[in-house]
Amino acid sequence: MAATDQSYTSPASKINLSSGSSSYKLASGYEMPAVAYGTFRSEKNEVGPAVMEAIKAGYTHFDLAHVYGNEKEIGQAFKNAFEEGLIKREDMFITGKLWNSDHDEEIVPQACAHSLSNLGIDYFDLYLVHFPVAWKHTGLDTPSFGSSELGNTPLIQTWRAMEKLVDDKKCRSIGVSNYPLMLLHDLVTQARVPVSCNQIEVHAYYTRQSLVNYCLSRDICVTAHTPLGGGASNKETWNTACPLDDPIVKKISDVHSKSPAQVLLRFLLQRGIVVLPKSVKSHRIKENLDLFGFGLEEAEMQELHTLDKYVSYKTNPNPIGAFFGGPDAFSSAGTDIFD
């Protein structure tokens, strides 16, 4: 039996890392800043001041979601920043997300309008389907979380309603979040308005080569919603290993006189992935944006890649090795369609 060609497609990064204002040009044609301020897990009366700190530090890209329950507080922070002349709306990139219980076609525009009203803005730069699952609608002010019931709206119908938001100029770009490769490819083959983004968990302990390289090959921006592996929060809540504590990460950070967080974020940027770090501490907010005065050597990138802890136990019917020899083999193991 002839040896199988085990080369694979690894698209080049579209992020220009030579500039402190680096951005990613989305399939829609709009530019997305390569570093965003994340707003997940921010307590009441905490996120507003943190957003103001982030604006003062130089962030222009903000990642939000209705289910986080903090849109109104963030909207007030935006209003204050506009009134104080700290930033203009046209100089910002604001991402919102459609929650699972708002997937019904007639609810999608209502949910988008509700979030825009909470935030005091007229449009989203990017609006994402938060998860690839429809739950029964429970009200715009009461997004389902707990005792949730599966809904009956197919994902493609939700996407058609998302496309209409672009037509109606309520969103400049649309995309998805937490989509695995097989569902994402199904959407790509049917989408009228291109899928501009897939926001996923990806970090040094979960590198997801197949999914990341598939996205980049289809001009879909990958954004990392957990770029530090969940940080201290995941460590404390679930006792999971934290890449911030990894000896290899610490060794590389010492070489560059940078923090472990900066090394982990730079690792993703050099892979062509937009990062969404989150902190409410002023010095961390500034530090997480300071990623462009250094670079990781190829040997360091490879060393960080070895930290991946993801092991696929999915065998049949996953045709993981069947992609070798073609343009859609995206990792050294082939392509994991369940990634």
Short mmCIF file of C-alpha atoms in Angstrom, two decimals:
data_model
loop_
_atom_site.label_atom_id
_atom_site.label_comp_id
_atom_site.label_asym_id
_atom_site.label_seq_id
_atom_site.Cartn_x
_atom_site.Cartn_y
_atom_site.Cartn_z
CA MET A 1 0.00 0.00 0.00
CA ALA A 2 1.41 3.37 -1.03
CA ALA A 3 2.33 5.83 1.69
CA THR A 4 -0.35 8.44 2.36
CA ASP A 5 0.49 12.10 1.88
CA GLN A 6 0.16 13.55 5.40
CA SER A 7 0.63 17.19 4.50
CA TYR A 8 -2.17 19.49 5.60
CA THR A 9 -3.57 22.94 4.96
CA SER A 10 -2.46 25.61 7.41
CA PRO A 11 -3.56 29.02 6.09
CA ALA A 12 -1.39 32.04 6.79
CA SER A 13 -2.49 34.53 9.42
CA LYS A 14 -4.48 37.50 8.17
CA ILE A 15 -3.51 39.62 11.19
CA ASN A 16 -0.74 42.16 10.62
CA LEU A 17 1.19 41.97 13.87
CA SER A 18 3.61 44.76 13.00
CA SER A 19 1.12 47.41 14.12
CA GLY A 20 -0.27 48.18 17.56
CA SER A 21 -3.66 48.70 15.93
CA SER A 22 -3.72 45.30 14.25
CA SER A 23 -7.00 44.13 12.77
CA TYR A 24 -8.57 41.27 10.84
CA LYS A 25 -10.51 41.98 7.62
CA LEU A 26 -13.75 40.02 7.85
CA ALA A 27 -15.49 38.33 4.93
CA SER A 28 -18.00 41.20 5.07
CA GLY A 29 -15.19 43.64 4.26
CA TYR A 30 -15.16 45.31 7.68
CA GLU A 31 -12.05 45.46 9.86
CA MET A 32 -12.16 43.84 13.31
CA PRO A 33 -9.53 44.89 15.89
CA ALA A 34 -7.40 41.85 16.79
CA VAL A 35 -7.72 42.33 20.57
CA ALA A 36 -11.08 42.79 22.27
CA TYR A 37 -12.23 43.44 25.80
CA GLY A 38 -14.40 40.54 27.01
CA THR A 39 -17.34 41.10 29.37
CA PHE A 40 -18.25 37.55 30.47
CA ARG A 41 -18.27 36.80 34.23
CA SER A 42 -18.36 40.46 35.26
CA GLU A 43 -20.33 41.23 38.40
CA LYS A 44 -23.00 43.91 38.68
CA ASN A 45 -21.51 47.38 39.25
CA GLU A 46 -18.15 45.98 38.17
CA VAL A 47 -18.39 45.76 34.39
CA GLY A 48 -19.28 49.45 33.78
CA PRO A 49 -16.15 50.84 35.45
CA ALA A 50 -14.06 48.10 33.82
CA VAL A 51 -15.35 49.03 30.36
CA MET A 52 -14.46 52.65 31.04
CA GLU A 53 -10.95 51.55 32.09
CA ALA A 54 -10.65 49.50 28.91
CA ILE A 55 -11.66 52.46 26.74
CA LYS A 56 -9.11 54.67 28.50
CA ALA A 57 -6.47 51.96 27.97
CA GLY A 58 -7.11 52.01 24.22
CA TYR A 59 -9.53 49.17 23.55
CA THR A 60 -11.96 49.78 20.69
CA HIS A 61 -13.35 46.23 20.29
CA PHE A 62 -15.87 45.03 22.90
CA ASP A 63 -17.35 41.54 23.07
CA LEU A 64 -20.81 41.38 24.66
CA ALA A 65 -23.75 38.99 24.97
CA HIS A 66 -27.35 39.40 26.10
CA VAL A 67 -27.22 36.37 28.39
CA TYR A 68 -24.35 37.91 30.39
CA GLY A 69 -27.00 40.15 31.94
CA ASN A 70 -24.91 43.32 31.85
CA GLU A 71 -25.89 45.09 28.62
CA LYS A 72 -27.58 48.03 30.33
CA GLU A 73 -24.60 48.72 32.58
CA ILE A 74 -22.25 48.52 29.60
CA GLY A 75 -24.58 50.79 27.63
CA GLN A 76 -24.33 53.41 30.37
CA ALA A 77 -20.53 53.13 30.27
CA PHE A 78 -20.59 53.66 26.50
CA LYS A 79 -22.85 56.69 26.94
CA ASN A 80 -20.49 58.16 29.53
CA ALA A 81 -17.49 57.56 27.28
CA PHE A 82 -19.21 59.24 24.32
CA GLU A 83 -20.23 62.24 26.42
CA GLU A 84 -16.74 62.61 27.88
CA GLY A 85 -15.20 62.51 24.42
CA LEU A 86 -13.14 59.39 25.19
CA ILE A 87 -14.25 57.60 22.03
CA LYS A 88 -16.76 57.85 19.17
CA ARG A 89 -19.21 55.12 18.23
CA GLU A 90 -17.81 55.02 14.69
CA ASP A 91 -14.37 54.21 16.10
CA MET A 92 -15.65 51.18 18.03
CA PHE A 93 -16.27 47.57 17.06
CA ILE A 94 -19.09 46.10 19.14
CA THR A 95 -20.04 42.42 19.07
CA GLY A 96 -23.35 41.11 20.40
CA LYS A 97 -24.83 37.62 20.58
CA LEU A 98 -28.22 36.01 20.02
CA TRP A 99 -29.12 33.72 22.90
CA ASN A 100 -30.38 30.15 22.51
CA SER A 101 -33.94 30.96 23.59
CA ASP A 102 -34.26 33.69 20.93
CA HIS A 103 -33.71 31.54 17.83
CA ASP A 104 -37.27 31.70 16.44
CA GLU A 105 -37.32 33.66 13.18
CA GLU A 106 -39.75 36.29 14.41
CA ILE A 107 -37.83 36.67 17.70
CA VAL A 108 -34.37 37.23 16.17
CA PRO A 109 -34.98 40.87 15.11
CA GLN A 110 -36.71 41.57 18.43
CA ALA A 111 -33.77 40.16 20.38
CA CYS A 112 -31.29 42.21 18.37
CA ALA A 113 -33.35 45.39 18.84
CA HIS A 114 -33.65 44.66 22.57
CA SER A 115 -29.87 44.37 22.97
CA LEU A 116 -29.24 47.50 20.88
CA SER A 117 -31.69 49.41 23.06
CA ASN A 118 -29.99 48.16 26.23
CA LEU A 119 -26.65 49.35 24.89
CA GLY A 120 -27.91 52.65 23.50
CA ILE A 121 -26.50 52.02 20.01
CA ASP A 122 -28.06 51.72 16.55
CA TYR A 123 -26.22 48.72 15.09
CA PHE A 124 -23.84 45.88 15.90
CA ASP A 125 -20.55 45.60 14.06
CA LEU A 126 -20.86 41.85 14.52
CA TYR A 127 -23.78 39.75 15.76
CA LEU A 128 -23.31 36.06 16.54
CA VAL A 129 -25.50 33.03 17.08
CA HIS A 130 -24.25 32.25 20.60
CA PHE A 131 -24.65 28.44 20.44
CA PRO A 132 -25.82 26.06 17.70
CA VAL A 133 -28.96 25.03 19.56
CA ALA A 134 -32.50 26.41 19.74
CA TRP A 135 -34.35 26.55 23.04
CA LYS A 136 -37.96 27.51 23.62
CA HIS A 137 -38.43 31.27 23.91
CA THR A 138 -38.79 32.53 27.48
CA GLY A 139 -39.01 36.29 26.95
CA LEU A 140 -36.51 38.94 25.92
CA ASP A 141 -35.89 40.09 29.49
CA THR A 142 -35.63 36.52 30.78
CA PRO A 143 -33.24 34.56 28.55
CA SER A 144 -33.50 30.87 29.38
CA PHE A 145 -30.72 29.41 31.50
CA GLY A 146 -31.79 26.50 33.66
CA SER A 147 -34.75 24.19 33.00
CA SER A 148 -34.32 25.12 29.35
CA GLU A 149 -36.27 23.20 26.72
CA LEU A 150 -35.16 22.47 23.19
CA GLY A 151 -36.98 24.45 20.54
CA ASN A 152 -38.05 23.47 17.04
CA THR A 153 -36.39 26.15 14.91
CA PRO A 154 -33.76 24.75 12.53
CA LEU A 155 -30.42 26.54 12.65
CA ILE A 156 -30.67 27.60 9.00
CA GLN A 157 -33.94 29.44 9.70
CA THR A 158 -32.26 31.35 12.49
CA TRP A 159 -29.43 32.20 10.08
CA ARG A 160 -31.90 33.50 7.48
CA ALA A 161 -33.27 35.87 10.14
CA MET A 162 -29.69 36.93 10.92
CA GLU A 163 -29.10 37.66 7.25
CA LYS A 164 -32.12 39.94 7.22
CA LEU A 165 -30.54 41.94 10.07
CA VAL A 166 -27.68 42.69 7.68
CA ASP A 167 -30.15 43.65 4.95
CA ASP A 168 -31.86 46.00 7.42
CA LYS A 169 -28.50 47.48 8.50
CA LYS A 170 -28.92 46.44 12.12
CA CYS A 171 -25.70 44.41 11.88
CA ARG A 172 -22.71 44.97 9.63
CA SER A 173 -21.41 41.41 9.91
CA ILE A 174 -22.85 38.16 11.25
CA GLY A 175 -21.31 34.97 12.48
CA VAL A 176 -21.57 32.13 14.96
CA SER A 177 -20.08 30.98 18.24
CA ASN A 178 -19.23 27.52 19.57
CA TYR A 179 -19.91 25.84 16.23
CA PRO A 180 -18.08 22.55 15.54
CA LEU A 181 -16.65 21.97 12.08
CA MET A 182 -19.44 19.78 10.72
CA LEU A 183 -22.22 22.26 11.62
CA LEU A 184 -20.17 25.21 10.44
CA HIS A 185 -19.49 23.64 7.05
CA ASP A 186 -23.19 22.86 6.66
CA LEU A 187 -23.93 26.55 7.29
CA VAL A 188 -21.18 27.74 4.93
CA THR A 189 -22.73 25.75 2.07
CA GLN A 190 -26.12 27.45 2.60
CA ALA A 191 -25.32 30.98 3.75
CA ARG A 192 -26.29 33.90 1.53
CA VAL A 193 -24.50 36.42 3.73
CA PRO A 194 -21.03 35.02 4.49
CA VAL A 195 -20.17 33.69 7.94
CA SER A 196 -17.69 36.30 9.16
CA CYS A 197 -16.69 34.72 12.45
CA ASN A 198 -16.72 31.63 14.65
CA GLN A 199 -16.06 32.48 18.30
CA ILE A 200 -14.80 29.39 20.12
CA GLU A 201 -12.86 28.09 23.07
CA VAL A 202 -9.27 27.88 21.88
CA HIS A 203 -6.07 28.24 23.88
CA ALA A 204 -2.70 26.56 24.44
CA TYR A 205 -4.34 23.58 26.17
CA TYR A 206 -7.00 23.22 23.45
CA THR A 207 -5.49 24.24 20.10
CA ARG A 208 -8.21 22.84 17.79
CA GLN A 209 -6.13 22.74 14.63
CA SER A 210 -8.79 21.19 12.40
CA LEU A 211 -11.47 23.74 13.24
CA VAL A 212 -9.15 26.77 13.26
CA ASN A 213 -7.54 25.91 9.93
CA TYR A 214 -10.91 25.10 8.36
CA CYS A 215 -12.22 28.51 9.41
CA LEU A 216 -9.19 30.35 8.09
CA SER A 217 -9.37 28.45 4.79
CA ARG A 218 -12.99 29.61 4.39
CA ASP A 219 -12.24 33.24 5.32
CA ILE A 220 -14.00 32.87 8.67
CA CYS A 221 -12.34 34.79 11.46
CA VAL A 222 -11.66 32.75 14.60
CA THR A 223 -12.06 34.64 17.86
CA ALA A 224 -10.97 33.07 21.16
CA HIS A 225 -13.47 33.61 23.95
CA THR A 226 -11.32 31.70 26.46
CA PRO A 227 -7.80 32.63 25.33
CA LEU A 228 -6.24 31.98 28.75
CA GLY A 229 -7.98 28.65 29.27
CA GLY A 230 -10.54 30.15 31.60
CA GLY A 231 -7.82 31.54 33.87
CA ALA A 232 -8.25 31.54 37.63
CA SER A 233 -12.06 31.31 37.35
CA ASN A 234 -12.04 27.85 35.74
CA LYS A 235 -9.25 26.73 38.05
CA GLU A 236 -11.24 27.70 41.12
CA THR A 237 -14.63 26.50 39.87
CA TRP A 238 -13.75 23.18 38.25
CA ASN A 239 -10.17 22.59 39.40
CA THR A 240 -9.01 22.47 35.78
CA ALA A 241 -5.39 22.84 34.74
CA CYS A 242 -4.58 26.45 33.91
CA PRO A 243 -2.10 27.28 31.13
CA LEU A 244 -1.13 30.44 33.02
CA ASP A 245 0.61 28.13 35.52
CA ASP A 246 2.34 25.94 32.95
CA PRO A 247 6.16 25.77 33.37
CA ILE A 248 6.75 26.09 29.61
CA VAL A 249 4.57 29.20 29.41
CA LYS A 250 6.36 30.68 32.39
CA LYS A 251 9.77 29.88 30.89
CA ILE A 252 8.90 31.64 27.61
CA SER A 253 7.41 34.61 29.48
CA ASP A 254 10.68 35.00 31.42
CA VAL A 255 12.67 35.01 28.17
CA HIS A 256 10.58 37.89 26.80
CA SER A 257 10.06 39.69 30.14
CA LYS A 258 6.33 39.37 29.59
CA SER A 259 3.54 37.87 31.67
CA PRO A 260 2.26 34.32 31.02
CA ALA A 261 -1.03 35.87 29.86
CA GLN A 262 0.77 37.98 27.25
CA VAL A 263 2.60 34.91 25.93
CA LEU A 264 -0.64 32.91 25.66
CA LEU A 265 -2.42 35.77 23.88
CA ARG A 266 0.49 36.35 21.50
CA PHE A 267 0.53 32.62 20.71
CA LEU A 268 -3.04 32.87 19.45
CA LEU A 269 -2.47 36.10 17.54
CA GLN A 270 0.44 34.53 15.67
CA ARG A 271 -1.90 31.69 14.70
CA GLY A 272 -4.24 34.28 13.14
CA ILE A 273 -6.78 34.18 15.97
CA VAL A 274 -8.45 37.30 17.42
CA VAL A 275 -8.31 37.30 21.23
CA LEU A 276 -10.92 38.36 23.79
CA PRO A 277 -9.21 38.56 27.20
CA LYS A 278 -11.19 39.72 30.19
CA SER A 279 -10.12 41.29 33.47
CA VAL A 280 -11.57 43.93 35.78
CA LYS A 281 -8.14 44.84 37.16
CA SER A 282 -6.72 48.01 35.63
CA HIS A 283 -3.14 46.75 35.25
CA ARG A 284 -4.32 43.49 33.65
CA ILE A 285 -6.60 45.36 31.26
CA LYS A 286 -3.61 47.37 30.02
CA GLU A 287 -1.28 44.38 29.98
CA ASN A 288 -3.64 42.28 27.86
CA LEU A 289 -3.56 44.93 25.15
CA ASP A 290 0.25 45.21 25.15
CA LEU A 291 0.92 42.34 22.76
CA PHE A 292 2.71 43.91 19.81
CA GLY A 293 6.16 44.87 21.13
CA PHE A 294 7.47 41.31 21.00
CA GLY A 295 7.12 38.11 19.02
CA LEU A 296 7.43 34.40 19.66
CA GLU A 297 10.07 32.43 17.79
CA GLU A 298 8.94 29.47 15.69
CA ALA A 299 10.54 27.08 18.18
CA GLU A 300 8.55 28.72 20.99
CA MET A 301 5.34 28.44 18.98
CA GLN A 302 6.00 24.74 18.43
CA GLU A 303 6.76 24.26 22.12
CA LEU A 304 3.45 25.89 23.05
CA HIS A 305 1.64 23.68 20.52
CA THR A 306 2.89 20.61 22.40
CA LEU A 307 0.83 21.69 25.43
CA ASP A 308 -2.44 20.73 23.70
CA LYS A 309 -4.33 18.38 26.02
CA TYR A 310 -7.17 17.58 23.63
CA VAL A 311 -7.34 13.89 22.76
CA SER A 312 -10.02 12.71 20.36
CA TYR A 313 -11.62 9.42 21.40
CA LYS A 314 -14.06 9.69 18.48
CA THR A 315 -13.12 6.92 16.05
CA ASN A 316 -15.76 5.49 13.69
CA PRO A 317 -17.60 6.95 11.91
CA ASN A 318 -15.18 9.89 11.98
CA PRO A 319 -13.21 9.74 8.69
CA ILE A 320 -10.32 11.66 10.24
CA GLY A 321 -7.62 10.30 7.96
CA ALA A 322 -9.68 10.39 4.77
CA PHE A 323 -8.77 14.01 4.10
CA PHE A 324 -5.02 13.46 3.62
CA GLY A 325 -3.83 14.40 0.18
CA GLY A 326 -6.47 17.07 -0.37
CA PRO A 327 -6.87 20.75 0.52
CA ASP A 328 -9.17 20.05 3.46
CA ALA A 329 -6.72 18.11 5.64
CA PHE A 330 -6.21 20.64 8.43
CA SER A 331 -3.99 18.88 10.97
CA SER A 332 -1.21 16.33 11.17
CA ALA A 333 -3.88 13.75 12.07
CA GLY A 334 -6.18 14.65 9.19
CA THR A 335 -9.42 16.54 9.83
CA ASP A 336 -11.56 15.94 12.87
CA ILE A 337 -15.07 16.85 11.64
CA PHE A 338 -16.27 16.81 15.24
CA ASP A 339 -13.75 19.43 16.35
#
